[in-house]
């Protein structure tokens, strides 16, 4: 199928998460990220789902009461919520920290910056990734990223070393040497 044969799509309509407690999840997504309730799904007299919208560009979320699936999916990162740039992701991280939420901080990642290891009340990992890139893929080319976590860690280590030792030079593509005891 060529580009001209591909159907027209309009992005992600919404993300749906299974949850164990609709009220608790609604409050968490509202108080931590600003999501607002837009619709309730009632099935045979029981509230089974909520539709949430973000007032400032976040993806729409569907919360579905399904405790078994929520427990089974705990710890998995289904998606990364896009944020405009490094400054915004730093602001999100500071807001979450001020609210007592644990996360792994903002890190240099393969193409942009990432804020990983935030977990909602059911243990779903909620990640944030910048739309602004520090590295632009070549147009029309497939980008291969080798060992993304290790590469990011080497980059952050080299950046820290340059900051601590302004006159030194670090090669980000080097393989780290192992110290012998």
PDB file of C-alpha atoms in Angstrom:
ATOM      1  CA  UNK A   1       0.000   0.000   0.000  1.00  0.00           C
ATOM      2  CA  UNK A   2       1.453   3.330  -1.047  1.00  0.00           C
ATOM      3  CA  UNK A   3       0.992   6.652   0.704  1.00  0.00           C
ATOM      4  CA  UNK A   4      -1.756   7.640  -1.728  1.00  0.00           C
ATOM      5  CA  UNK A   5      -3.639   4.389  -0.984  1.00  0.00           C
ATOM      6  CA  UNK A   6      -3.514   4.781   2.796  1.00  0.00           C
ATOM      7  CA  UNK A   7      -6.809   5.729   4.455  1.00  0.00           C
ATOM      8  CA  UNK A   8      -7.168   9.202   5.960  1.00  0.00           C
ATOM      9  CA  UNK A   9      -6.687   9.124   9.731  1.00  0.00           C
ATOM     10  CA  UNK A  10      -6.980  11.933  12.263  1.00  0.00           C
ATOM     11  CA  UNK A  11      -4.725  10.899  15.143  1.00  0.00           C
ATOM     12  CA  UNK A  12      -5.703   9.078  18.318  1.00  0.00           C
ATOM     13  CA  UNK A  13      -9.370   9.574  19.224  1.00  0.00           C
ATOM     14  CA  UNK A  14      -8.930   8.570  22.882  1.00  0.00           C
ATOM     15  CA  UNK A  15      -6.981   6.284  25.166  1.00  0.00           C
ATOM     16  CA  UNK A  16      -8.888   3.818  27.336  1.00  0.00           C
ATOM     17  CA  UNK A  17      -7.582   2.476  30.625  1.00  0.00           C
ATOM     18  CA  UNK A  18      -9.095  -0.262  32.773  1.00  0.00           C
ATOM     19  CA  UNK A  19      -9.423   0.888  36.406  1.00  0.00           C
ATOM     20  CA  UNK A  20     -10.467  -0.628  39.719  1.00  0.00           C
ATOM     21  CA  UNK A  21     -12.203   2.496  41.075  1.00  0.00           C
ATOM     22  CA  UNK A  22     -13.678   5.119  38.734  1.00  0.00           C
ATOM     23  CA  UNK A  23     -14.008   7.884  41.350  1.00  0.00           C
ATOM     24  CA  UNK A  24     -10.430   7.460  42.572  1.00  0.00           C
ATOM     25  CA  UNK A  25      -9.001   7.438  39.037  1.00  0.00           C
ATOM     26  CA  UNK A  26     -11.121  10.420  37.990  1.00  0.00           C
ATOM     27  CA  UNK A  27      -9.844  12.422  40.964  1.00  0.00           C
ATOM     28  CA  UNK A  28      -6.229  11.435  40.312  1.00  0.00           C
ATOM     29  CA  UNK A  29      -6.294  12.408  36.625  1.00  0.00           C
ATOM     30  CA  UNK A  30      -8.060  15.667  37.540  1.00  0.00           C
ATOM     31  CA  UNK A  31      -5.858  16.708  40.453  1.00  0.00           C
ATOM     32  CA  UNK A  32      -2.530  15.597  38.940  1.00  0.00           C
ATOM     33  CA  UNK A  33      -3.013  16.459  35.277  1.00  0.00           C
ATOM     34  CA  UNK A  34      -6.098  18.695  35.022  1.00  0.00           C
ATOM     35  CA  UNK A  35      -8.449  16.278  33.235  1.00  0.00           C
ATOM     36  CA  UNK A  36     -12.148  17.185  33.305  1.00  0.00           C
ATOM     37  CA  UNK A  37     -15.165  14.875  33.237  1.00  0.00           C
ATOM     38  CA  UNK A  38     -17.096  15.078  29.949  1.00  0.00           C
ATOM     39  CA  UNK A  39     -19.298  11.967  29.909  1.00  0.00           C
ATOM     40  CA  UNK A  40     -20.404   9.009  32.003  1.00  0.00           C
ATOM     41  CA  UNK A  41     -21.222   5.583  30.579  1.00  0.00           C
ATOM     42  CA  UNK A  42     -23.977   3.846  32.539  1.00  0.00           C
ATOM     43  CA  UNK A  43     -24.760   0.249  31.629  1.00  0.00           C
ATOM     44  CA  UNK A  44     -27.840  -1.456  33.065  1.00  0.00           C
ATOM     45  CA  UNK A  45     -27.962   1.112  35.845  1.00  0.00           C
ATOM     46  CA  UNK A  46     -24.280   0.877  36.822  1.00  0.00           C
ATOM     47  CA  UNK A  47     -21.602   3.496  36.124  1.00  0.00           C
ATOM     48  CA  UNK A  48     -19.027   1.630  34.010  1.00  0.00           C
ATOM     49  CA  UNK A  49     -16.968   4.320  32.317  1.00  0.00           C
ATOM     50  CA  UNK A  50     -15.913   7.937  32.223  1.00  0.00           C
ATOM     51  CA  UNK A  51     -14.749  10.134  29.368  1.00  0.00           C
ATOM     52  CA  UNK A  52     -12.201  12.763  30.356  1.00  0.00           C
ATOM     53  CA  UNK A  53     -10.854  15.677  28.342  1.00  0.00           C
ATOM     54  CA  UNK A  54      -7.831  17.841  28.958  1.00  0.00           C
ATOM     55  CA  UNK A  55      -8.282  21.634  28.820  1.00  0.00           C
ATOM     56  CA  UNK A  56      -4.824  22.264  27.376  1.00  0.00           C
ATOM     57  CA  UNK A  57      -4.204  19.768  24.595  1.00  0.00           C
ATOM     58  CA  UNK A  58      -3.783  16.380  26.296  1.00  0.00           C
ATOM     59  CA  UNK A  59      -5.302  13.279  24.721  1.00  0.00           C
ATOM     60  CA  UNK A  60      -8.845  12.322  25.661  1.00  0.00           C
ATOM     61  CA  UNK A  61      -9.002   9.501  28.198  1.00  0.00           C
ATOM     62  CA  UNK A  62     -11.584   6.815  28.737  1.00  0.00           C
ATOM     63  CA  UNK A  63     -11.639   5.127  32.131  1.00  0.00           C
ATOM     64  CA  UNK A  64     -13.385   1.759  32.143  1.00  0.00           C
ATOM     65  CA  UNK A  65     -14.350  -0.072  35.329  1.00  0.00           C
ATOM     66  CA  UNK A  66     -12.604  -3.414  34.872  1.00  0.00           C
ATOM     67  CA  UNK A  67     -10.672  -4.373  38.029  1.00  0.00           C
ATOM     68  CA  UNK A  68      -9.323  -7.663  36.657  1.00  0.00           C
ATOM     69  CA  UNK A  69      -7.759  -6.046  33.582  1.00  0.00           C
ATOM     70  CA  UNK A  70      -6.538  -3.073  35.617  1.00  0.00           C
ATOM     71  CA  UNK A  71      -4.596  -5.381  37.943  1.00  0.00           C
ATOM     72  CA  UNK A  72      -3.240  -7.426  35.023  1.00  0.00           C
ATOM     73  CA  UNK A  73      -2.005  -4.300  33.222  1.00  0.00           C
ATOM     74  CA  UNK A  74      -0.392  -2.584  36.212  1.00  0.00           C
ATOM     75  CA  UNK A  75       3.143  -1.425  35.493  1.00  0.00           C
ATOM     76  CA  UNK A  76       2.798  -1.299  31.720  1.00  0.00           C
ATOM     77  CA  UNK A  77       3.273   1.973  29.823  1.00  0.00           C
ATOM     78  CA  UNK A  78       0.563   1.963  27.152  1.00  0.00           C
ATOM     79  CA  UNK A  79       1.322   5.410  25.847  1.00  0.00           C
ATOM     80  CA  UNK A  80       3.344   8.574  26.337  1.00  0.00           C
ATOM     81  CA  UNK A  81       1.498  11.862  26.640  1.00  0.00           C
ATOM     82  CA  UNK A  82       3.080  14.513  24.447  1.00  0.00           C
ATOM     83  CA  UNK A  83       4.177  17.833  25.893  1.00  0.00           C
ATOM     84  CA  UNK A  84       5.432  20.722  23.768  1.00  0.00           C
ATOM     85  CA  UNK A  85       9.026  21.118  24.935  1.00  0.00           C
ATOM     86  CA  UNK A  86      11.705  20.636  27.581  1.00  0.00           C
ATOM     87  CA  UNK A  87      10.507  23.592  29.651  1.00  0.00           C
ATOM     88  CA  UNK A  88       6.976  22.180  29.822  1.00  0.00           C
ATOM     89  CA  UNK A  89       8.088  18.669  30.771  1.00  0.00           C
ATOM     90  CA  UNK A  90      10.230  20.181  33.543  1.00  0.00           C
ATOM     91  CA  UNK A  91       7.142  22.076  34.763  1.00  0.00           C
ATOM     92  CA  UNK A  92       5.039  18.888  34.718  1.00  0.00           C
ATOM     93  CA  UNK A  93       7.728  17.058  36.714  1.00  0.00           C
ATOM     94  CA  UNK A  94       7.903  19.875  39.295  1.00  0.00           C
ATOM     95  CA  UNK A  95       4.102  19.922  39.632  1.00  0.00           C
ATOM     96  CA  UNK A  96       3.951  16.172  40.199  1.00  0.00           C
ATOM     97  CA  UNK A  97       6.794  16.300  42.722  1.00  0.00           C
ATOM     98  CA  UNK A  98       5.033  19.111  44.606  1.00  0.00           C
ATOM     99  CA  UNK A  99       1.943  16.883  44.779  1.00  0.00           C
ATOM    100  CA  UNK A 100       3.976  14.075  46.313  1.00  0.00           C
ATOM    101  CA  UNK A 101       3.980  11.874  43.222  1.00  0.00           C
ATOM    102  CA  UNK A 102       7.012   9.686  42.655  1.00  0.00           C
ATOM    103  CA  UNK A 103       8.532   9.564  39.180  1.00  0.00           C
ATOM    104  CA  UNK A 104      11.964   9.192  37.636  1.00  0.00           C
ATOM    105  CA  UNK A 105      12.534  12.837  36.672  1.00  0.00           C
ATOM    106  CA  UNK A 106      13.135  14.268  33.223  1.00  0.00           C
ATOM    107  CA  UNK A 107      15.735  12.476  31.120  1.00  0.00           C
ATOM    108  CA  UNK A 108      17.347  12.885  27.725  1.00  0.00           C
ATOM    109  CA  UNK A 109      15.851  10.148  25.528  1.00  0.00           C
ATOM    110  CA  UNK A 110      16.386   8.900  21.988  1.00  0.00           C
ATOM    111  CA  UNK A 111      14.780  11.819  20.193  1.00  0.00           C
ATOM    112  CA  UNK A 112      13.372  14.169  22.855  1.00  0.00           C
ATOM    113  CA  UNK A 113      13.049  14.260  26.632  1.00  0.00           C
ATOM    114  CA  UNK A 114      11.046  11.793  28.716  1.00  0.00           C
ATOM    115  CA  UNK A 115       9.422  11.819  32.151  1.00  0.00           C
ATOM    116  CA  UNK A 116       8.913   8.127  33.040  1.00  0.00           C
ATOM    117  CA  UNK A 117       7.776   6.048  36.005  1.00  0.00           C
ATOM    118  CA  UNK A 118       4.756   8.040  37.151  1.00  0.00           C
ATOM    119  CA  UNK A 119       2.019   5.607  38.155  1.00  0.00           C
ATOM    120  CA  UNK A 120      -1.708   6.226  38.444  1.00  0.00           C
ATOM    121  CA  UNK A 121      -3.716   4.643  41.317  1.00  0.00           C
ATOM    122  CA  UNK A 122      -3.976   1.332  39.430  1.00  0.00           C
ATOM    123  CA  UNK A 123      -0.266   1.192  38.694  1.00  0.00           C
ATOM    124  CA  UNK A 124      -0.446   2.099  34.989  1.00  0.00           C
ATOM    125  CA  UNK A 125       2.739   3.881  34.041  1.00  0.00           C
ATOM    126  CA  UNK A 126       1.972   7.343  32.680  1.00  0.00           C
ATOM    127  CA  UNK A 127       4.881   8.715  30.635  1.00  0.00           C
ATOM    128  CA  UNK A 128       5.419  12.117  29.095  1.00  0.00           C
ATOM    129  CA  UNK A 129       7.552  12.759  26.025  1.00  0.00           C
ATOM    130  CA  UNK A 130       8.395  16.077  24.391  1.00  0.00           C
ATOM    131  CA  UNK A 131       7.177  16.950  20.915  1.00  0.00           C
ATOM    132  CA  UNK A 132      10.301  19.115  20.653  1.00  0.00           C
ATOM    133  CA  UNK A 133      13.229  16.970  19.590  1.00  0.00           C
ATOM    134  CA  UNK A 134      16.900  17.400  20.386  1.00  0.00           C
ATOM    135  CA  UNK A 135      17.685  15.049  17.486  1.00  0.00           C
ATOM    136  CA  UNK A 136      15.788  15.101  14.198  1.00  0.00           C
ATOM    137  CA  UNK A 137      15.446  11.865  12.243  1.00  0.00           C
ATOM    138  CA  UNK A 138      16.487  12.010   8.596  1.00  0.00           C
ATOM    139  CA  UNK A 139      13.431  12.706   6.409  1.00  0.00           C
ATOM    140  CA  UNK A 140      12.318   9.618   4.498  1.00  0.00           C
ATOM    141  CA  UNK A 141      14.716   7.366   6.375  1.00  0.00           C
ATOM    142  CA  UNK A 142      14.123   4.709   9.020  1.00  0.00           C
ATOM    143  CA  UNK A 143      15.969   5.629  12.193  1.00  0.00           C
ATOM    144  CA  UNK A 144      17.589   2.796  14.117  1.00  0.00           C
ATOM    145  CA  UNK A 145      18.251   3.509  17.753  1.00  0.00           C
ATOM    146  CA  UNK A 146      20.687   1.069  19.308  1.00  0.00           C
ATOM    147  CA  UNK A 147      20.385   0.434  23.038  1.00  0.00           C
ATOM    148  CA  UNK A 148      18.220   3.498  23.735  1.00  0.00           C
ATOM    149  CA  UNK A 149      18.429   3.376  27.533  1.00  0.00           C
ATOM    150  CA  UNK A 150      22.167   2.843  27.612  1.00  0.00           C
ATOM    151  CA  UNK A 151      22.744   5.592  25.037  1.00  0.00           C
ATOM    152  CA  UNK A 152      20.616   8.028  27.059  1.00  0.00           C
ATOM    153  CA  UNK A 153      22.462   7.130  30.257  1.00  0.00           C
ATOM    154  CA  UNK A 154      25.847   7.697  28.571  1.00  0.00           C
ATOM    155  CA  UNK A 155      24.624  11.051  27.256  1.00  0.00           C
ATOM    156  CA  UNK A 156      23.421  12.173  30.684  1.00  0.00           C
ATOM    157  CA  UNK A 157      26.660  10.994  32.303  1.00  0.00           C
ATOM    158  CA  UNK A 158      28.748  12.873  29.730  1.00  0.00           C
ATOM    159  CA  UNK A 159      26.618  15.993  30.189  1.00  0.00           C
ATOM    160  CA  UNK A 160      27.107  15.805  33.949  1.00  0.00           C
ATOM    161  CA  UNK A 161      30.867  15.358  33.483  1.00  0.00           C
ATOM    162  CA  UNK A 162      31.044  18.372  31.136  1.00  0.00           C
ATOM    163  CA  UNK A 163      29.082  20.460  33.639  1.00  0.00           C
ATOM    164  CA  UNK A 164      31.346  19.394  36.516  1.00  0.00           C
ATOM    165  CA  UNK A 165      34.543  19.700  34.435  1.00  0.00           C
ATOM    166  CA  UNK A 166      33.947  22.504  31.891  1.00  0.00           C
ATOM    167  CA  UNK A 167      37.356  22.045  30.221  1.00  0.00           C
ATOM    168  CA  UNK A 168      36.982  18.311  29.579  1.00  0.00           C
ATOM    169  CA  UNK A 169      35.635  16.695  26.435  1.00  0.00           C
ATOM    170  CA  UNK A 170      33.287  13.697  26.405  1.00  0.00           C
ATOM    171  CA  UNK A 171      32.512  11.476  23.461  1.00  0.00           C
ATOM    172  CA  UNK A 172      28.842  10.450  23.632  1.00  0.00           C
ATOM    173  CA  UNK A 173      29.310   7.558  21.244  1.00  0.00           C
ATOM    174  CA  UNK A 174      32.068   5.849  23.182  1.00  0.00           C
ATOM    175  CA  UNK A 175      31.529   2.522  24.875  1.00  0.00           C
ATOM    176  CA  UNK A 176      31.940   3.004  28.614  1.00  0.00           C
ATOM    177  CA  UNK A 177      35.041   1.345  29.981  1.00  0.00           C
ATOM    178  CA  UNK A 178      34.754  -1.065  32.851  1.00  0.00           C
ATOM    179  CA  UNK A 179      36.870  -0.304  35.889  1.00  0.00           C
ATOM    180  CA  UNK A 180      39.024  -3.073  37.218  1.00  0.00           C
ATOM    181  CA  UNK A 181      39.214  -3.442  41.024  1.00  0.00           C
TER     182      UNK A 181
END
